[in-house]
Structure formats: structure tokens, C-alpha cells
Amino acid sequence: METQAADDGTPLDASATSDAPASIGGWEARAADPGYRAAVLDLLGALAYGELSAFERLAEDAKFAPGLVDKAALAKMASNEYHHYQQLHDRLVEVGADPTEVMTPFVEPLENFHRMTAPSDWLEGLVKAYVGDAIATDFYREVAVRLDDDTRDLVLSVSADTGHAQFAVDRVRQAIEEDPRVGGRLALWGRRLMGEALSQAQRVVAERDALSNLLVGGAEVQGFDLVEVGKMFNRITEAHTRRMAALGLAS
Amino acid sequence: METQAADDGTPLDASATSDAPASIGGWEARAADPGYRAAVLDLLGALAYGELSAFERLAEDAKFAPGLVDKAALAKMASNEYHHYQQLHDRLVEVGADPTEVMTPFVEPLENFHRMTAPSDWLEGLVKAYVGDAIATDFYREVAVRLDDDTRDLVLSVSADTGHAQFAVDRVRQAIEEDPRVGGRLALWGRRLMGEALSQAQRVVAERDALSNLLVGGAEVQGFDLVEVGKMFNRITEAHTRRMAALGLAS
């Protein structure tokens, strides 16, 4: 976390970008509410499949790596994502959920996102890993402040930077320095990534009621406030813009 | 190690299948001999790239997985291979070697092997992971007994079973039970894997003199004894035959 904020120059402090409510207590106290439990399981399921999927994509990108050092760096990031998955999986088992069942609703939206945004080379893969990871991290930190203490700690822990940020920023900046035309192509690519991410996220929000309720106002609020969700997506888009600038790209 | 021996029913005790010489001392004492140092760096380089390559292949196979449980199991094995790679990388740095330089001679033989044996489906991928990992483990254990204590401990540690064995045996046996014709196809596949592995290994032995000397009789022996190398390959082939039988396949 500290690393990413310091490295790409775009600190995104969840408490500054959304209302940071006071603690709502621990998991045991909250999980008695079936709506809250369902929302958290949805969230952990989306996060767990996201990590497994990130593992796969990073491992796939390692094949494009121009050398052994870069290949090993990608393998390390992939392995870190796997460990995050493992933490989420173990937590799901701990609270009596079936990890496969909980992850399944998120397989299709995530696979759609990946199918629509298959990188065609090493640099596109790097930008995708960096931008995709950051968007997901922003989203989960927005949500984390609304959660019980136990779930919040877990979500923040698995959302910690796995080393993408600095690695991607270094490589992409160097490539643009060597050939400025690369910047134009990657800027278009960044816009496409953000568009597809928003489109899939909005689909998930529309289909998963429990999760949506959690997003807009914690478990207490039952109504679905589209304005609030829109504001959250705006904050995430602004952070994306700052990150693209850090890469040396127009967004 | 214990796991693999117990699970697939084919314990391969290095001390039983090759002459187990007495300890030749620690790394510091032996590394003064440039021939010995070169041989060990070759070995660690081959092993390190092998782990990185195994990471990539397992991650690739995860895409074929028929469900989330199998996908996560493959991701876990891949992550374990990455950690083995990290141990070897760190050791190479510790003894003053450049990991990339040391791994480079083994990139082509390993990539050739993988190109010649690209699995066309989930079961072929499983058999390859199981058989390939076991052949590599047998080879490294044969070599380990000839090494200084520090290097031997490291080689045995990174050659420990990463969970392929039982997972692959279970899945392959079940598939053959459901459709016995699968057994014929996979038996052919197993023979092809072994043939390609031997062919690439023999090429490495022919090209890397320091490594070959180590293989046939430790650093003291300078002569290259083809008979001894042949016997070692025979022992590895026999172990392969027993493992194929454990999978329910004729070899």
C-alpha cells in the first residue's frame, strides 16, 4: 500500500475519498444479519476469483517477458496473487461457505473482461496488470470502510500492492522514452481497459443485490442509491486518470 | 518426498539406486575447485530455470482445468514451483553468481522439451506435470548424493514433491475408469514425454562438460564415463515405468 502510493504518485486514501463510517463491530456480531452475510460472501467470492484470475493472467504475461529477470518478476507477482487467493479461500471455509459456490457468479464477468482485453504484447500486459490491479484495489478499499473489522482487515491485506506498480511504471516509461509512439497506442489501450472494467463492474452491481446494498451504504441501508454508486465509480475513474499520467500516458 | 513415495507407490531412494558416497564436506571447502564450482552452478542454473519453466507450464495448464477446485490446485503447485525458484535464485546470488547467466544455457533445451510436448488437453497436462516432475526429481536426487552438504540440502529441498503426484494419480485414474480408451492415448503420451526428456537431457550432458563430470563420479573424477551415465538413465527409466503403472498406464 505505502509502496504503491509512494511509487506512482497517486495515493488513494479510502478515508479521504469516501465517507469513513465508524467501526460496525466484528464479523461474529454482524453475520447474524443474513443480508450482511450474503453481501460479504459475494465480496469475498469476487475478490477470491479475481486473485485466481490475476494469477492466471500474470503467469500468461510471463510468457511475453523479454528476458529471464522480467519473467521471474511476473512469476513472483503471480505467486503473490495466489497467496491472496489462499487467504480468501481459507477465510470462506472458516465462515462455513463453499468457496467454489461463492466464486462462481463472478467467473463470467471476469472472464468476459479478460476476453475483451487480451493483451497483444508485453507492454499491453504490463499496463493491464498495473491498471487492472489498481482499479480493483480502489474498489475494494472503497468497500472495505463499510465492513466489519475482521472482513475489513482481510480485504485490506489482500488488496496490498503485490509489486505491479513500480515494476510496470518503470518498464512502460522506459519503453515510451525509447519510442514515443508507444505512448499513443498504450493510452488508447488504457481507455479501453477502464471502459471494459466499468462495464463489467456495473453489470455485477446490477445483478448482485446484496453486494450493491453494501456498496451504497452498508448493511443498514436497504435502498439502492445509484447516485452514490455513480460517485464511487467517478472517484475510481479519477484515480485511474492520475495513474495513467504517472505512466506517461494521456487518459 | 515422503508424500510422493507413499502416494504413487514408487519410492525412489537415491541411496538405494546409486552409490551413496560419504559426505565430501560443505560448499566453502569444495568451491575452491573451479571445476566443482562450475558444475554446481550449472546444476543450480538448470534446476532454477526448470522451476521457472514448471511454474509457467502449470499456470498454463490451469486454464484447461475443468473447474475452480482443479484450477486452484494447479495454481498452488505453480506457486510452490515459484518458491523453489526463489530459493535457488537467492542461493546463486549468495555464492556470487548471476542467476540469469547461469540459467541461460538451459533455456533452449527446456523450451525445446516443452515445445515438443505441448499438452492438448487437461489430462495430457496432468500426466506431463506428474511424469516430468518425477523424472526431474529422480535426476536431481541421483546427483544430490555427489554434492557438498550445503548444495545437497538445497537440491533435496527444492526437489520435494509439490503435490503433483497424488493429484495427478487421482485425476488420471478416475478418467481411465470413466473411459478406458483414455488409457491407451495417455500411455502413448507418457512414452513420448520420456523419449523427449531423455533426448534433451542427453544433449545437456553432451554439451556441459563440468556438469557431466559431476554426474558420473563427483568432482574428483575427470573422465566422462558414458556407461555410468547410461546406468543412471536406465534407473530413471525404470522408475518412470513404475510410475506409469501407478497411473494405470502401460509404459
XYZ file of C-alpha atoms in Angstrom:
502
model
C 0.000 0.000 0.000
C 2.564 2.558 1.142
C 4.715 1.374 -1.718
C 2.095 1.925 -4.383
C 1.091 5.314 -3.066
C 4.702 6.452 -2.917
C 5.674 4.950 -6.250
C 3.059 6.070 -8.690
C 2.346 9.358 -7.002
C -1.362 8.712 -6.734
C -2.124 7.916 -3.119
C -5.731 6.896 -2.806
C -6.711 7.062 0.806
C -10.069 5.377 1.193
C -10.933 7.547 4.188
C -10.380 10.684 2.095
C -12.375 9.598 -0.942
C -15.473 8.195 0.740
C -17.297 8.679 3.985
C -15.400 6.605 6.513
C -18.010 5.304 8.907
C -17.131 4.252 12.424
C -16.468 0.581 13.139
C -19.594 -1.555 12.895
C -18.025 -4.279 15.078
C -16.589 -7.703 14.263
C -17.802 -10.414 11.885
C -19.495 -12.514 14.575
C -21.776 -9.656 15.597
C -22.710 -8.646 12.037
C -23.005 -12.029 10.336
C -26.237 -12.765 12.180
C -27.873 -10.491 9.586
C -28.386 -12.740 6.511
C -28.237 -9.738 4.158
C -24.877 -8.674 5.548
C -23.508 -12.211 5.434
C -24.621 -12.639 1.812
C -23.035 -9.320 0.837
C -19.684 -10.179 2.430
C -19.645 -13.651 0.880
C -20.318 -12.033 -2.519
C -17.484 -9.612 -1.957
C -15.014 -12.277 -0.819
C -16.079 -14.538 -3.704
C -15.475 -11.772 -6.258
C -12.149 -10.957 -4.639
C -11.053 -14.622 -4.472
C -11.853 -15.335 -8.117
C -10.222 -12.032 -9.021
C -6.997 -13.164 -7.380
C -7.073 -16.570 -9.065
C -7.760 -14.881 -12.361
C -4.950 -12.350 -11.773
C -2.630 -15.273 -11.069
C -3.512 -16.804 -14.429
C -3.126 -13.571 -16.393
C 0.216 -12.666 -14.808
C 1.525 -16.166 -15.437
C 0.334 -15.873 -19.032
C 2.055 -12.485 -19.407
C 5.298 -14.018 -18.116
C 5.480 -15.772 -21.492
C 5.819 -12.389 -23.253
C 8.630 -11.291 -20.932
C 11.655 -10.050 -22.875
C 14.103 -11.771 -20.507
C 14.542 -14.057 -17.520
C 14.595 -11.224 -14.979
C 11.230 -9.891 -16.159
C 9.820 -13.410 -16.447
C 10.775 -14.141 -12.833
C 9.333 -10.791 -11.691
C 5.957 -11.658 -13.235
C 6.076 -15.158 -11.750
C 6.652 -13.617 -8.323
C 3.653 -11.302 -8.670
C 1.520 -14.222 -9.826
C 2.623 -16.264 -6.847
C 1.702 -13.360 -4.525
C -1.771 -13.251 -6.078
C -2.103 -16.970 -5.423
C -1.307 -16.428 -1.732
C -4.007 -13.757 -1.546
C -6.413 -16.233 -3.105
C -5.394 -18.807 -0.494
C -6.133 -16.368 2.372
C -9.601 -15.619 0.958
C -10.306 -19.303 0.311
C -9.342 -20.209 3.881
C -11.500 -17.432 5.279
C -14.512 -18.584 3.245
C -14.068 -22.097 4.609
C -13.662 -20.683 8.125
C -17.051 -18.927 7.967
C -18.720 -22.070 6.617
C -19.031 -21.048 2.957
C -18.213 -23.174 -0.101
C -15.501 -21.217 -1.952
C -16.433 -22.614 -5.374
C -20.108 -21.744 -4.951
C -19.268 -18.251 -3.743
C -16.816 -17.568 -6.591
C -18.952 -18.950 -9.407
C -21.166 -15.865 -10.062
C -18.021 -13.818 -10.751
C -16.340 -16.196 -13.176
C -18.244 -14.988 -16.227
C -17.903 -11.202 -15.707
C -14.168 -11.571 -15.022
C -13.597 -13.919 -17.959
C -15.567 -11.511 -20.163
C -13.315 -8.687 -19.034
C -10.211 -10.737 -19.803
C -11.523 -11.886 -23.158
C -12.313 -8.302 -24.194
C -8.892 -7.097 -23.034
C -6.409 -9.793 -24.081
C -3.028 -8.004 -24.304
C -1.268 -8.387 -27.640
C 2.217 -7.821 -26.271
C 4.387 -7.401 -23.208
C 3.679 -3.684 -22.666
C -0.086 -4.057 -23.025
C 0.120 -6.905 -20.488
C 2.046 -4.687 -18.065
C -0.365 -1.775 -18.400
C -3.279 -4.122 -17.919
C -1.783 -5.712 -14.802
C -0.999 -2.288 -13.348
C -4.246 -0.556 -14.241
C -6.457 -3.570 -13.564
C -4.897 -4.241 -10.203
C -5.174 -0.590 -9.200
C -8.822 -0.300 -10.214
C -9.641 -3.442 -8.235
C -7.676 -2.161 -5.245
C -9.501 1.199 -5.319
C -12.827 -0.569 -5.488
C -12.088 -2.897 -2.576
C -10.777 -0.063 -0.420
C -13.934 1.936 -1.074
C -15.919 -1.060 0.118
C -13.588 -2.010 2.988
C -14.557 1.039 5.085
C -18.138 -0.219 5.216
C -17.223 -3.666 6.532
C -16.948 -5.328 9.915
C -13.435 -5.159 11.394
C -12.439 -8.765 10.585
C -13.509 -8.612 6.945
C -12.021 -5.138 6.504
C -8.607 -6.299 7.747
C -8.659 -9.257 5.356
C -9.758 -7.155 2.362
C -7.093 -4.519 3.009
C -4.447 -7.217 3.476
C -5.179 -8.961 0.150
C -5.536 -5.606 -1.635
C -1.990 -4.613 -0.706
C 0.287 -3.895 -3.628
C 1.903 -7.084 -4.961
C 4.675 -5.210 -6.713
C 2.938 -4.422 -10.023
C 3.041 -0.702 -9.597
C 6.701 0.200 -9.595
C 7.638 -2.582 -11.988
C 5.048 -1.544 -14.583
C 5.722 2.180 -14.239
C 9.462 1.646 -14.766
C 9.079 -0.608 -17.794
C 6.370 1.453 -19.509
C 8.133 4.786 -19.002
C 11.334 3.325 -20.400
C 9.522 1.967 -23.467
C 7.899 5.364 -24.158
C 11.262 7.077 -23.787
C 12.756 4.720 -26.377
C 9.843 5.115 -28.798
C 7.338 7.915 -28.042
C 4.767 6.440 -30.488
C 4.288 3.616 -27.985
C 2.630 6.153 -25.672
C -0.255 6.817 -28.073
C -1.035 3.157 -28.505
C -0.892 2.439 -24.767
C -3.074 5.460 -23.944
C -5.820 4.032 -26.180
C -5.320 0.671 -24.512
C -5.701 2.221 -21.035
C -9.010 3.807 -22.040
C -10.278 0.506 -23.343
C -9.300 -1.269 -20.106
C -11.134 1.265 -17.985
C -14.230 1.129 -20.193
C -14.429 -2.659 -20.029
C -13.764 -2.718 -16.281
C -16.588 -0.247 -15.618
C -18.931 -2.118 -17.910
C -18.344 -5.456 -16.136
C -18.444 -3.857 -12.671
C -21.766 -2.180 -13.415
C -23.148 -5.499 -14.601
C -22.088 -7.147 -11.326
C -23.615 -4.321 -9.295
C -26.879 -4.638 -11.227
C -27.075 -8.409 -10.724
C -25.943 -8.814 -7.131
C -28.416 -7.041 -4.870
C -26.763 -7.862 -1.547
C -23.407 -6.610 -2.768
C -24.958 -3.427 -4.182
C -26.646 -2.611 -0.902
C -23.352 -2.967 0.884
C -21.666 -0.683 -1.626
C -24.027 2.213 -1.312
C -24.431 2.467 2.390
C -23.547 -0.523 4.481
C -25.914 -3.243 5.530
C -28.209 -0.851 7.379
C -29.265 0.847 4.171
C -31.551 -1.361 2.113
C -32.227 1.104 -0.704
C -30.097 1.096 -3.833
C -28.691 4.567 -4.400
C -27.460 4.889 -7.970
C -26.115 8.372 -7.319
C -23.811 7.038 -4.593
C -22.568 4.197 -6.810
C -22.004 6.680 -9.625
C -19.892 8.864 -7.331
C -17.791 5.894 -6.330
C -17.151 4.986 -9.974
C -16.213 8.638 -10.592
C -13.654 8.579 -7.804
C -12.166 5.384 -9.231
C -12.045 6.912 -12.722
C -10.240 9.985 -11.391
C -7.654 7.834 -9.666
C -7.220 5.926 -12.957
C -6.570 9.214 -14.776
C -3.839 10.126 -12.293
C -2.257 6.708 -12.662
C -2.225 6.872 -16.458
C -0.430 10.216 -16.136
C 2.130 8.559 -13.840
C 2.784 6.066 -16.649
C 3.331 8.992 -19.018
C 0.031 8.348 -20.825
C -2.886 10.607 -21.670
C -6.095 9.083 -20.352
C 9.227 -36.582 -0.729
C 7.632 -38.909 1.802
C 4.325 -37.878 0.283
C 5.264 -38.836 -3.231
C 6.795 -42.131 -2.191
C 3.739 -43.045 -0.161
C 1.217 -41.813 -2.723
C 2.288 -43.234 -6.006
C 3.754 -46.413 -4.597
C 7.110 -45.952 -6.265
C 9.556 -44.828 -3.625
C 12.843 -43.911 -5.232
C 15.505 -43.768 -2.589
C 18.581 -42.184 -4.096
C 20.847 -44.114 -1.735
C 19.380 -47.393 -2.974
C 19.612 -46.624 -6.692
C 23.106 -45.180 -6.856
C 26.307 -45.450 -4.924
C 25.854 -43.101 -1.988
C 29.299 -41.671 -1.299
C 30.245 -40.264 2.079
C 29.958 -36.514 2.640
C 32.523 -34.508 0.708
C 32.189 -31.557 3.113
C 30.482 -28.171 2.814
C 30.286 -25.717 -0.112
C 33.051 -23.424 1.192
C 35.589 -26.244 1.211
C 34.677 -27.597 -2.230
C 34.016 -24.384 -4.170
C 37.738 -23.577 -4.230
C 37.922 -26.133 -7.073
C 36.813 -24.172 -10.178
C 35.604 -27.375 -11.875
C 33.390 -28.220 -8.920
C 32.062 -24.680 -8.662
C 31.240 -24.612 -12.388
C 29.441 -27.951 -12.141
C 27.304 -26.872 -9.190
C 26.427 -23.550 -10.832
C 25.363 -25.484 -13.947
C 23.225 -27.755 -11.856
C 21.581 -24.941 -9.898
C 21.039 -22.976 -13.125
C 19.309 -25.949 -14.775
C 17.231 -26.522 -11.676
C 16.287 -22.840 -11.325
C 15.173 -22.478 -14.927
C 13.392 -25.808 -14.612
C 11.357 -24.442 -11.711
C 10.532 -21.193 -13.509
C 9.521 -23.192 -16.548
C 7.437 -25.587 -14.420
C 5.696 -22.555 -12.924
C 4.773 -21.344 -16.400
C 3.545 -24.735 -17.610
C 1.428 -25.413 -14.527
C -0.096 -21.954 -14.743
C -0.824 -22.618 -18.413
C -2.418 -25.978 -17.580
C -4.635 -24.266 -15.008
C -6.514 -22.816 -17.992
C -7.591 -26.332 -19.039
C -8.879 -27.139 -15.549
C -12.447 -28.471 -15.609
C -13.444 -26.496 -12.511
C -12.388 -23.948 -9.911
C -11.102 -26.547 -7.444
C -8.737 -28.054 -10.025
C -7.734 -24.607 -11.274
C -6.794 -23.524 -7.744
C -4.890 -26.789 -7.173
C -2.752 -26.141 -10.257
C -2.206 -22.525 -9.226
C -0.977 -23.732 -5.839
C 1.512 -26.140 -7.408
C 2.721 -23.388 -9.735
C 3.188 -21.062 -6.779
C 5.203 -23.763 -4.965
C 7.465 -24.094 -8.011
C 7.977 -20.354 -7.939
C 9.120 -20.536 -4.313
C 11.617 -23.242 -5.242
C 12.882 -20.988 -7.999
C 13.246 -18.147 -5.474
C 15.343 -20.350 -3.145
C 17.666 -21.307 -5.999
C 17.879 -17.722 -7.246
C 18.796 -16.470 -3.770
C 21.428 -19.172 -3.364
C 23.006 -18.283 -6.715
C 23.213 -14.640 -5.659
C 24.636 -15.727 -2.272
C 27.540 -17.582 -3.908
C 28.266 -14.623 -6.191
C 26.742 -15.980 -9.414
C 24.474 -14.130 -11.860
C 21.229 -16.159 -11.943
C 20.345 -15.110 -15.496
C 23.763 -16.032 -16.841
C 23.709 -19.382 -15.070
C 20.177 -20.247 -16.263
C 20.624 -19.180 -19.891
C 22.291 -22.365 -21.251
C 19.268 -24.386 -20.110
C 16.544 -22.199 -21.594
C 16.748 -23.727 -25.068
C 16.784 -27.445 -24.091
C 13.859 -26.915 -21.702
C 11.873 -24.833 -24.162
C 12.543 -27.485 -26.827
C 11.204 -30.123 -24.490
C 8.080 -28.078 -23.799
C 7.545 -27.264 -27.471
C 7.804 -30.947 -28.411
C 5.418 -31.945 -25.623
C 2.685 -29.302 -25.559
C -0.332 -30.998 -23.930
C -3.513 -30.886 -25.987
C -5.868 -31.227 -23.032
C -6.217 -31.313 -19.262
C -5.259 -34.995 -18.817
C -2.169 -34.744 -21.019
C -1.154 -31.688 -18.987
C -1.589 -33.611 -15.726
C 0.403 -36.609 -16.946
C 3.130 -34.309 -18.167
C 3.310 -32.403 -14.875
C 3.420 -35.662 -12.919
C 5.854 -37.544 -15.130
C 8.047 -34.536 -15.914
C 8.321 -33.518 -12.282
C 9.135 -37.072 -11.224
C 11.822 -37.551 -13.881
C 13.435 -34.267 -12.859
C 13.233 -35.213 -9.181
C 14.848 -38.614 -9.833
C 17.613 -36.957 -11.777
C 18.353 -34.358 -9.111
C 18.341 -36.926 -6.340
C 20.799 -39.068 -8.274
C 23.045 -36.042 -8.494
C 22.435 -34.775 -4.956
C 24.335 -37.632 -3.318
C 27.504 -36.473 -5.082
C 27.298 -32.897 -3.839
C 28.683 -30.947 -0.914
C 26.362 -30.874 2.108
C 25.028 -27.332 1.564
C 24.179 -27.836 -2.095
C 22.727 -31.295 -1.424
C 20.355 -29.946 1.226
C 19.167 -27.217 -1.142
C 18.677 -29.609 -4.072
C 16.735 -32.099 -1.951
C 14.612 -29.297 -0.519
C 13.578 -27.892 -3.898
C 13.071 -31.410 -5.320
C 10.466 -32.196 -2.683
C 7.053 -33.111 -4.010
C 4.928 -30.036 -4.673
C 1.697 -32.002 -4.647
C 1.601 -33.132 -8.279
C 1.799 -36.794 -7.522
C -1.379 -37.606 -5.651
C -3.429 -35.019 -7.510
C -2.431 -36.338 -10.943
C -2.759 -40.011 -9.972
C -6.292 -39.434 -8.642
C -7.491 -37.477 -11.655
C -5.935 -39.734 -14.298
C -7.144 -42.966 -12.689
C -10.651 -41.570 -12.462
C -10.618 -40.535 -16.127
C -9.471 -44.020 -17.216
C -12.175 -45.593 -15.081
C -14.790 -43.443 -16.794
C -13.444 -44.126 -20.289
C -10.839 -46.907 -20.613
C -9.838 -45.731 -24.127
C -8.251 -42.702 -22.464
C -5.608 -45.088 -21.042
C -4.262 -46.032 -24.478
C -3.886 -42.447 -25.575
C -2.183 -41.387 -22.327
C 0.188 -44.386 -22.407
C 1.433 -43.223 -25.823
C 1.743 -39.722 -24.444
C 3.822 -40.966 -21.483
C 6.254 -42.719 -23.833
C 6.639 -39.589 -25.886
C 7.335 -37.492 -22.765
C 10.035 -39.886 -21.596
C 11.624 -40.016 -25.033
C 11.806 -36.238 -25.344
C 13.072 -35.833 -21.765
C 15.911 -38.303 -22.370
C 16.772 -36.712 -25.666
C 17.067 -33.206 -24.157
C 18.886 -34.499 -21.061
C 21.453 -36.315 -23.207
C 22.007 -33.161 -25.198
C 22.648 -31.187 -21.997
C 25.037 -33.863 -20.732
C 26.937 -33.818 -24.032
C 27.257 -30.023 -24.032
C 28.022 -29.241 -20.393
C 31.328 -30.895 -19.508
C 31.524 -29.739 -15.894
C 28.030 -30.992 -15.174
C 28.727 -34.325 -16.884
C 31.842 -34.908 -14.796
C 29.856 -34.291 -11.661
C 27.184 -36.720 -12.792
C 29.447 -39.668 -13.398
C 31.619 -39.612 -10.350
C 31.861 -36.395 -8.422
C 34.395 -33.657 -8.959
C 37.343 -35.927 -8.260
C 36.699 -37.945 -11.382
C 37.638 -36.032 -14.509
C 36.885 -38.765 -17.040
C 33.495 -38.945 -18.691
C 32.058 -42.398 -18.162
C 29.240 -42.997 -20.604
C 28.474 -46.372 -19.072
C 27.777 -44.760 -15.713
C 25.546 -42.090 -17.273
C 23.717 -44.793 -19.202
C 23.066 -46.709 -15.983
C 21.663 -43.609 -14.353
C 19.296 -43.010 -17.275
C 18.244 -46.671 -17.027
C 17.387 -46.304 -13.347
C 15.332 -43.210 -14.137
C 13.544 -45.031 -16.968
C 12.688 -47.934 -14.652
C 11.230 -45.556 -12.080
C 9.209 -43.942 -14.883
C 7.808 -47.362 -15.856
C 6.670 -47.977 -12.273
C 5.031 -44.565 -12.123
C 3.165 -45.075 -15.373
C 1.830 -48.331 -13.913
C 0.694 -46.402 -10.818
C -1.312 -44.158 -13.161
C -2.875 -47.282 -14.664
C -0.926 -46.878 -17.902
C 1.260 -49.303 -19.868
C 4.654 -47.735 -20.473
